Structure formats: structure tokens, C-alpha cells
Coordinates of C-alpha atoms and ligand atoms in Angstrom, one line a residue:
X265 CA -12.2 -36.5 -66.1
X266 CA -8.7 -37.1 -64.9
X267 CA -8.4 -40.7 -63.9
X268 CA -4.7 -40.8 -63.3
X269 CA -3.9 -41.0 -59.5
X270 CA -1.8 -38.1 -58.1
X271 CA 1.7 -39.2 -57.1
X272 CA 3.1 -37.5 -54.1
X273 CA 6.2 -38.1 -51.9
X274 CA 4.8 -37.7 -48.4
X275 CA 1.2 -37.9 -47.3
X276 CA 0.4 -36.8 -43.7
X277 CA -3.1 -37.8 -42.5
X278 CA -4.3 -35.5 -39.7
X279 CA -3.6 -31.9 -38.6
X280 CA -3.0 -31.8 -34.9
X281 CA 0.4 -31.1 -33.2
X282 CA 1.7 -34.5 -34.4
X283 CA 0.7 -33.9 -38.1
X284 CA 2.0 -30.3 -38.3
X285 CA 5.2 -31.1 -36.6
X286 CA 5.8 -34.0 -39.0
X287 CA 5.0 -31.6 -41.8
X288 CA 7.5 -29.0 -40.6
X289 CA 10.3 -31.6 -40.5
X290 CA 9.2 -33.2 -43.7
X291 CA 9.0 -29.9 -45.6
X292 CA 12.4 -28.8 -44.4
X293 CA 13.8 -32.1 -45.6
X294 CA 12.3 -31.5 -49.1
X295 CA 9.8 -34.4 -48.7
X296 CA 7.1 -32.2 -50.2
X297 CA 4.4 -33.1 -47.6
X298 CA 0.7 -32.9 -48.3
X299 CA -1.4 -32.7 -45.1
X300 CA -5.0 -33.8 -45.2
X301 CA -6.6 -32.0 -42.3
X302 CA -9.4 -34.5 -41.5
X303 CA -12.8 -33.5 -40.1
X304 CA -11.4 -31.4 -37.3
X305 CA -8.7 -29.2 -38.8
X306 CA -6.1 -28.5 -36.0
X307 CA -7.2 -31.5 -34.0
X308 CA -8.3 -31.6 -30.4
X309 CA -6.4 -28.5 -29.3
X310 CA -8.9 -26.4 -31.3
X311 CA -11.4 -27.3 -28.6
X312 CA -9.3 -26.1 -25.8
X313 CA -8.9 -22.6 -24.4
X314 CA -5.6 -22.0 -22.6
X315 CA -2.6 -24.3 -23.1
X316 CA -0.3 -23.7 -20.3
X317 CA 2.1 -26.6 -20.5
X318 CA 3.5 -26.4 -24.0
X319 CA 7.2 -25.3 -23.7
X320 CA 8.0 -21.9 -25.1
X321 CA 4.8 -20.1 -24.1
X322 CA 5.6 -18.6 -20.7
X323 CA 2.2 -16.9 -20.6
X324 CA 0.2 -19.7 -22.1
X325 CA -1.4 -19.8 -25.5
X326 CA -5.0 -20.6 -26.6
X327 CA -5.3 -23.9 -28.4
X328 CA -6.8 -22.6 -31.7
X329 CA -4.1 -19.9 -32.1
X330 CA -1.4 -22.4 -31.4
X331 CA -2.7 -24.7 -34.2
X332 CA -2.9 -21.8 -36.6
X333 CA 0.7 -21.0 -35.8
X334 CA 1.7 -24.6 -36.3
X335 CA 0.0 -24.6 -39.7
X336 CA 1.7 -21.4 -40.7
X337 CA 5.0 -22.8 -39.7
X338 CA 4.5 -25.9 -41.7
X339 CA 3.3 -23.9 -44.8
X340 CA 6.3 -21.6 -44.5
X341 CA 8.5 -24.5 -45.6
X342 CA 6.2 -25.5 -48.4
X343 CA 3.7 -27.9 -46.8
X344 CA 0.5 -28.2 -48.8
X345 CA -2.5 -28.2 -46.4
X346 CA -5.7 -29.6 -47.9
X347 CA -9.0 -29.3 -46.1
X348 CA -10.3 -32.8 -46.7
X349 CA -10.3 -36.4 -45.5
X350 CA -8.6 -39.6 -46.4
X351 CA -11.4 -42.0 -46.5
X352 CA -9.6 -45.3 -47.5
X353 CA -6.1 -46.6 -47.7
X354 CA -4.4 -49.6 -49.3
X355 CA -0.9 -49.9 -47.9
X356 CA 1.7 -51.8 -49.9
X357 CA 3.6 -54.6 -48.3
X358 CA 6.8 -54.1 -50.4
X359 CA 9.4 -51.6 -49.4
X360 CA 9.8 -48.9 -52.0
X361 CA 6.3 -49.4 -53.4
X362 CA 3.9 -46.4 -53.1
X363 CA 0.8 -46.6 -50.9
X364 CA -2.7 -45.8 -52.2
X365 CA -5.0 -43.4 -50.4
X366 CA -8.5 -42.2 -51.4
X367 CA -9.3 -38.6 -50.5
X368 CA -12.8 -37.4 -49.9
X369 CA -14.3 -40.6 -51.2
X370 CA -13.0 -40.4 -54.8
X371 CA -9.6 -38.8 -55.4
X372 CA -6.8 -41.4 -55.8
X373 CA -3.4 -40.6 -54.4
X374 CA -0.2 -42.6 -54.5
X375 CA 2.2 -41.7 -51.8
X376 CA 5.8 -42.9 -51.4
X377 CA 5.5 -42.6 -47.6
X378 CA 2.5 -42.1 -45.3
X379 CA 2.5 -40.5 -41.8
X380 CA -0.6 -41.2 -39.8
X381 CA -1.5 -38.5 -37.2
X382 CA -5.3 -39.0 -37.0
X383 CA -5.5 -38.5 -33.3
X384 CA -8.3 -39.6 -31.1
X385 CA -12.0 -38.6 -30.5
X386 CA -14.2 -38.3 -27.5
X387 CA -16.2 -41.3 -26.3
X388 CA -19.9 -41.2 -25.6
X389 CA -22.0 -43.3 -23.3
X390 CA -23.9 -44.7 -26.3
X391 CA -27.3 -44.9 -24.6
X392 CA -30.3 -43.9 -26.8
X393 CA -31.4 -40.8 -24.9
X394 CA -27.8 -39.4 -25.0
X395 CA -27.4 -40.1 -28.7
X396 CA -30.8 -38.5 -29.5
X397 CA -29.9 -35.3 -27.6
X398 CA -26.4 -34.8 -29.0
X399 CA -26.3 -31.3 -30.2
X400 CA -29.4 -30.6 -28.1
X401 CA -27.7 -30.2 -24.8
X402 CA -25.4 -33.3 -24.8
X403 CA -21.8 -32.3 -25.5
X404 CA -18.3 -33.9 -25.2
X405 CA -16.5 -30.6 -25.0
X406 CA -17.1 -28.3 -22.1
X407 CA -14.7 -25.7 -23.4
X408 CA -16.6 -25.5 -26.8
X409 CA -20.1 -25.5 -25.5
X410 CA -20.0 -24.4 -21.8
X411 CA -20.7 -20.8 -22.7
X412 CA -24.2 -21.8 -23.9
X413 CA -25.1 -22.8 -20.3
X414 CA -24.1 -19.6 -18.6
X415 CA -25.9 -19.3 -15.2
X416 CA -27.6 -22.7 -15.7
X417 CA -27.4 -26.1 -14.0
X418 CA -25.4 -28.8 -15.8
X419 CA -23.9 -32.3 -15.2
X420 CA -20.7 -33.9 -16.3
X421 CA -19.9 -37.6 -16.5
X422 CA -16.5 -39.0 -15.8
X423 CA -13.9 -39.2 -13.1
X424 CA -10.6 -38.7 -15.0
X425 CA -8.5 -35.6 -15.4
X426 CA -10.6 -34.4 -18.3
X427 CA -13.8 -34.6 -16.4
X428 CA -12.2 -32.8 -13.4
X429 CA -10.7 -30.1 -15.5
X430 CA -14.0 -29.5 -17.4
X431 CA -16.1 -29.6 -14.2
X432 CA -13.8 -26.9 -12.9
X433 CA -14.1 -24.9 -16.1
X434 CA -17.9 -25.2 -16.1
X435 CA -18.2 -24.2 -12.4
X436 CA -17.0 -20.7 -13.4
X437 CA -19.8 -20.3 -16.0
X438 CA -22.7 -22.4 -14.7
X439 CA -24.6 -22.0 -11.4
X440 CA -24.2 -25.7 -10.5
X441 CA -22.3 -28.7 -11.8
X442 CA -23.2 -32.2 -10.8
X443 CA -20.3 -34.6 -11.5
X444 CA -21.1 -38.3 -11.9
X445 CA -18.3 -40.7 -11.1
X446 CA -19.2 -44.3 -11.6
X447 CA -16.8 -45.7 -9.0
X448 CA -16.3 -44.8 -5.4
X449 CA -13.2 -42.8 -6.4
X450 CA -11.9 -40.6 -9.2
X451 CA -9.2 -41.6 -11.6
X452 CA -8.0 -38.0 -11.9
X453 CA -4.8 -36.9 -10.3
X454 CA -4.9 -36.0 -6.6
X455 CA -4.4 -32.3 -7.4
X456 CA -7.4 -32.3 -9.8
X457 CA -9.5 -34.2 -7.3
X458 CA -8.7 -31.8 -4.6
X459 CA -9.5 -28.9 -6.8
X460 CA -13.0 -30.0 -7.8
X461 CA -13.8 -31.1 -4.2
X462 CA -13.1 -27.6 -3.0
X463 CA -15.3 -25.8 -5.6
X464 CA -18.6 -24.9 -3.8
X465 CA -20.9 -25.2 -6.8
X466 CA -19.6 -28.7 -7.9
X467 CA -21.5 -31.6 -6.4
X468 CA -19.7 -34.9 -6.8
X469 CA -21.9 -38.1 -6.9
X470 CA -19.8 -41.2 -6.5
X471 CA -21.0 -44.7 -7.6
X472 CA -23.4 -42.9 -9.9
X473 CA -24.2 -43.4 -13.6
X474 CA -26.6 -41.9 -16.1
X475 CA -29.8 -43.9 -16.3
X476 CA -31.5 -41.6 -18.9
X477 CA -31.1 -38.1 -20.3
X478 CA -34.5 -36.5 -20.1
X479 CA -36.1 -34.1 -22.7
X480 CA -37.6 -34.4 -26.1
X481 CA -35.7 -31.9 -28.3
X482 CA -33.3 -30.5 -25.7
X483 CA -31.9 -31.7 -22.4
X484 CA -34.3 -30.9 -19.5
X485 CA -33.0 -33.2 -16.9
X486 CA -31.1 -36.3 -15.9
X487 CA -32.1 -39.6 -14.2
X488 CA -29.2 -40.9 -12.3
X489 CA -28.8 -44.4 -10.8
X490 CA -26.7 -45.3 -7.8
X491 CA -24.7 -48.4 -8.7
X492 CA -24.6 -49.7 -5.1
X493 CA -28.2 -49.2 -4.1
X494 CA -30.0 -49.1 -7.5
X495 CA -31.7 -46.0 -6.3
X496 CA -32.8 -43.6 -9.0
X497 CA -33.0 -39.8 -8.8
X498 CA -33.9 -37.1 -11.2
X499 CA -32.3 -33.6 -11.4
X500 CA -33.2 -30.7 -13.6
X501 CA -30.3 -29.7 -15.9
X502 CA -30.0 -28.1 -19.3
X503 CA -26.6 -29.4 -20.4
X504 CA -24.9 -32.8 -20.1
X505 CA -21.2 -33.1 -20.7
X506 CA -19.5 -36.4 -21.4
X507 CA -15.8 -36.7 -20.4
X508 CA -15.1 -40.4 -20.3
X509 CA -12.0 -40.7 -22.5
X510 CA -11.2 -41.0 -26.1
X511 CA -11.1 -43.6 -29.0
X512 CA -8.2 -43.5 -31.5
X513 CA -9.3 -42.4 -35.1
X514 CA -7.9 -45.5 -36.8
X515 CA -10.9 -47.3 -38.3
X516 CA -9.7 -46.8 -41.9
X517 CA -6.5 -48.6 -41.1
X518 CA -8.1 -51.7 -39.5
X519 CA -7.0 -55.0 -41.0
X520 CA -3.9 -53.3 -42.5
X521 CA -1.9 -52.1 -39.5
X522 CA -1.2 -53.9 -36.2
X523 CA -3.3 -52.3 -33.4
X524 CA -4.0 -53.0 -29.8
X525 CA -7.5 -54.2 -28.7
X526 CA -8.8 -50.6 -28.5
X527 CA -7.4 -49.6 -31.9
X528 CA -4.2 -47.7 -31.0
X529 CA -1.7 -48.3 -33.8
X530 CA 1.3 -50.4 -32.7
X531 CA 4.7 -48.9 -33.5
X532 CA 8.0 -50.8 -33.4
X533 CA 10.3 -50.2 -30.4
X534 CA 11.3 -46.6 -30.0
X535 CA 10.4 -45.7 -33.6
X536 CA 7.2 -44.6 -35.3
X537 CA 7.4 -47.6 -37.8
X538 CA 4.2 -49.6 -38.3
X539 CA 4.1 -53.1 -39.7
X540 CA 3.9 -51.7 -43.2
X541 CA 7.1 -50.4 -44.8
X542 CA 7.0 -46.7 -45.3
X543 CA 3.9 -46.1 -43.1
X544 CA 4.6 -44.3 -39.8
X545 CA 2.3 -43.4 -36.9
X546 CA 2.5 -40.6 -34.4
X547 CA 0.5 -38.7 -31.9
X548 CA -2.6 -39.9 -30.1
X549 CA -3.4 -42.5 -32.8
X550 CA -0.6 -44.6 -31.4
X551 CA -0.3 -43.2 -27.8
X552 CA -2.8 -44.0 -25.1
X553 CA -0.3 -43.3 -22.4
X554 CA 0.8 -39.7 -22.5
X555 CA -1.6 -38.0 -25.0
X556 CA -0.1 -34.5 -24.6
X557 CA 0.4 -31.9 -27.3
X558 CA 4.1 -31.9 -26.7
X559 CA 4.5 -35.6 -26.8
X560 CA 2.3 -35.7 -30.0
X561 CA 4.6 -33.1 -31.5
X562 CA 7.7 -35.1 -30.5
X563 CA 6.4 -38.2 -32.1
X564 CA 5.5 -36.2 -35.2
X565 CA 9.1 -35.1 -35.5
X566 CA 10.2 -38.8 -35.1
X567 CA 7.8 -39.9 -37.8
X568 CA 9.2 -37.4 -40.3
X569 CA 12.7 -38.4 -39.5
X570 CA 11.8 -42.1 -39.8
X571 CA 10.0 -41.4 -43.1
X572 CA 13.0 -39.4 -44.4
X573 CA 15.4 -42.4 -43.7
X574 CA 12.9 -44.7 -45.3
X575 CA 12.8 -42.6 -48.5
X576 CA 16.5 -42.3 -48.6
X577 CA 17.0 -46.1 -48.3
X578 CA 14.4 -46.8 -51.0
X579 CA 15.3 -44.2 -53.6
Ligands
LIG695 P1 -9.5 -41.4 -18.5 O1 -9.5 -42.6 -19.3 O2 -8.3 -41.1 -17.7 O3 -10.7 -41.3 -17.6 C1 -12.0 -41.7 -18.0 C2 -13.0 -41.5 -16.9 O4 -14.3 -41.8 -17.4 C3 -12.8 -42.5 -15.8 O5 -13.1 -41.9 -14.5 C4 -13.7 -43.6 -16.1 O6 -14.2 -44.4 -15.0 C5 -14.9 -42.8 -16.7 N1 -15.7 -43.6 -17.6 C6 -15.3 -44.4 -18.7 N2 -16.3 -44.9 -19.3 C7 -17.4 -44.5 -18.6 C8 -18.8 -44.8 -18.8 N3 -19.3 -45.5 -19.8 N4 -19.7 -44.3 -17.9 C9 -19.2 -43.5 -16.9 N5 -17.9 -43.2 -16.7 C10 -17.0 -43.7 -17.6 O7 -9.8 -40.2 -19.6 P2 -9.5 -38.7 -19.5 O8 -10.0 -38.1 -20.8 O9 -9.9 -38.1 -18.3 O10 -7.9 -38.6 -19.5 C11 -7.1 -39.2 -20.6 C12 -5.6 -38.9 -20.3 O11 -5.3 -37.6 -20.5 C13 -5.2 -39.3 -18.9 O12 -3.9 -39.9 -18.9 C14 -5.2 -38.0 -18.2 O13 -4.3 -38.0 -17.1 C15 -4.7 -37.1 -19.3 N6 -5.2 -35.7 -19.0 C16 -4.3 -34.8 -18.4 C17 -4.7 -33.5 -18.2 C18 -3.8 -32.6 -17.5 O14 -2.7 -33.0 -17.1 N7 -4.0 -31.3 -17.4 C19 -6.0 -33.0 -18.6 C20 -6.9 -34.0 -19.2 C21 -6.4 -35.3 -19.4 P3 -13.3 -45.5 -14.3 O15 -12.3 -44.9 -13.6 O16 -14.4 -46.2 -13.5 O17 -12.8 -46.4 -15.5

């Protein structure tokens, strides 16, 4: 058995727009990047259909295709893409010292510089009935799973842009969409609010939360509770979509990198530098503000440039 750790120049953890853009820049700068894709190769955009707001695509592009193209672009310049996960890290405190990473639980890697682009994941309500029925009618991705509920009645939880966008998407497939908004107003942009309010088969329930998801093996209904009156009501649905925001995928870096209270990695000033020399963070793992594919790609580019300067200074 080979017990020697593999020594690489640049390790990129995560394969969304941030990771692949970092890889394109790093590969072109001869930094020999190795990308570990993580559990969801291609990141969140692989769960989207049409991306209409990424510059350069006048007719839009579907998310999965865009991620395949980004990967191909990174590979064209020599990026090595590995389907696998970094499961632990040990960042060095000394400039110029390599950082240790463990891939897939056992493979040891030493990297001169590390770019973190692990993104964020959907949040769930974390009530027992919802947890039990995940995969049995409870989903956090309308675009991935909406198709299975064609012509059926479903509900969606959340009042942000994601919930509004997904409710609108589901309304085209499903016979009825009940939208549960916990406050007396939505957080979504006025345009999105207006859009969902005007779709006839979307019913918006304000001040309403999930009390329990009903069903043994699959979702059969929903008990809702009105937060003002305490009144409970049951409706028959076959699918429940959760669209209540995201959590950054930064657990493996806890205790080693500075983060905010939610777990977003803190970067220094206008750079992608973390508090560990040679470790850089980009994309949604460090951005709770903008969270767009184009901003993630932009910070991916910045991370590669920051890493390149770091390597040059520590050669
Ligand atoms: P947000 O954090 O903006 O909204 C989350 C929503 O879920 C809020 O309405 C929140 O309610 C609600 N919520 C949170 N926790 C619970 C809970 N436990 N039970 C019930 N409801 C809950 O997340 P989004 O994913 O919607 O959006 C994230 C960012 O991405 C935003 O900046 C958004 O503008 C952007 N975005 C932009 C899009 C576009 O421009 N096309 C599309 C999608 C997202 P409350 O308000 O009460 O806290």
C-alpha cells in the first residue's frame, strides 16, 4: 500500500461556477489544479433548468449543460477533475508550508495552496415528519423533482425568491400549489411576489407554517398551523417542497478558518484570503449576500489570482 501522501500544487475543493472558474485561471497559470467535485458535481446549477442571467448566453442555457461546459473549459487547460470528496483538512499556519487534506476518508494529499469553493446546500425544516418523508415526497428542489407531481396538488414552504420562483415553476406542472409563508409578507422581490400572486393555481397562505407532514411511506397531506390564531388545517397533497434558504458547506473547515455565526467563511477585505496563509475561499461558501453564478465565478477567478500570487511569493 502506498502510504506516501500525494503532493500537488493547487487543490480546489468544489465544482460549481466558483471552483471551475478558479480551475480555468489556475490551469492557465500552470498551477496544475486538481478539483475534487464533492457530492454534487457541478454544484447547485445542476439542479436548475434555464439560466437566463449569465452573461454571454443571449438565449439562456440550461444549468447542467453550463456546468459541463465549464468543466470542459477547465480540463482543456489541464485541470484534473476527480469525482470525490475532501473529508478532512489540516491547514498549516506557516506561509509556504503545504496544507493537508484527506480525500474520500483515506487518501492523504499535501497541497501548496487550497481554494475552497464548496458552495451551500438547501435548508430543511428539521421536523420529524419532514425528515422521515425526504425522498418520499419531500424535496428541496422543485426543478429536480417537480416533474414527478405532474397534475397533482403540492405545497411549497418559504417566502423568498427561491420559493416564489419554484412556486411559479411548479404551477406549470401541478394542478395546485399552496405556498406557506411564515410571516405576513414575503421576502421575495416585488416582481416575484407580483408574479406568484397573479398565478391562478397558486394559493398563498401567509402567517402559516408546517405543523406536520402527513403520510407513512409517502406524502399524503399537510397539517398547517396559522401562527396568529393557532388554527390548524389539513390539506391533501402528494409533494412538499422546502425553499427556505441555504447553509454553507463549510463544516470540515470549522475550528480552522474564521467564519460568521452561520458558517460562511470570512475573507479579508476585497480578497479571497482566509485567515490561513495559502487558503482561499470563493463562491457561496463565503458569500451570503449575492449568491449568483456570475458572482461565484468572479470570486473563483479572484481566488486563483490570489493563490497564484501566494505561490509566487512563497516559492
Ligand atoms: P431567503 O433567505 O431569501 O428566504 C428564505 C425564506 O424562507 C424566507 O421567506 C424565510 O422567512 C423563509 N424561512 C426560513 N426558515 C423558515 C422556516 N424554518 N420555516 C418557514 N419559512 C422559513 O432564501 P432564498 O433561497 O429564497 O434566496 C436566497 C438568495 O438568493 C436571496 O438573496 C435571493 O434574492 C436570491 N435569489 C435570487 C433569485 C433571482 O434573482 N432570480 C432566485 C432565487 C434566489 P422569513 O422571511 O420569515 O425569514
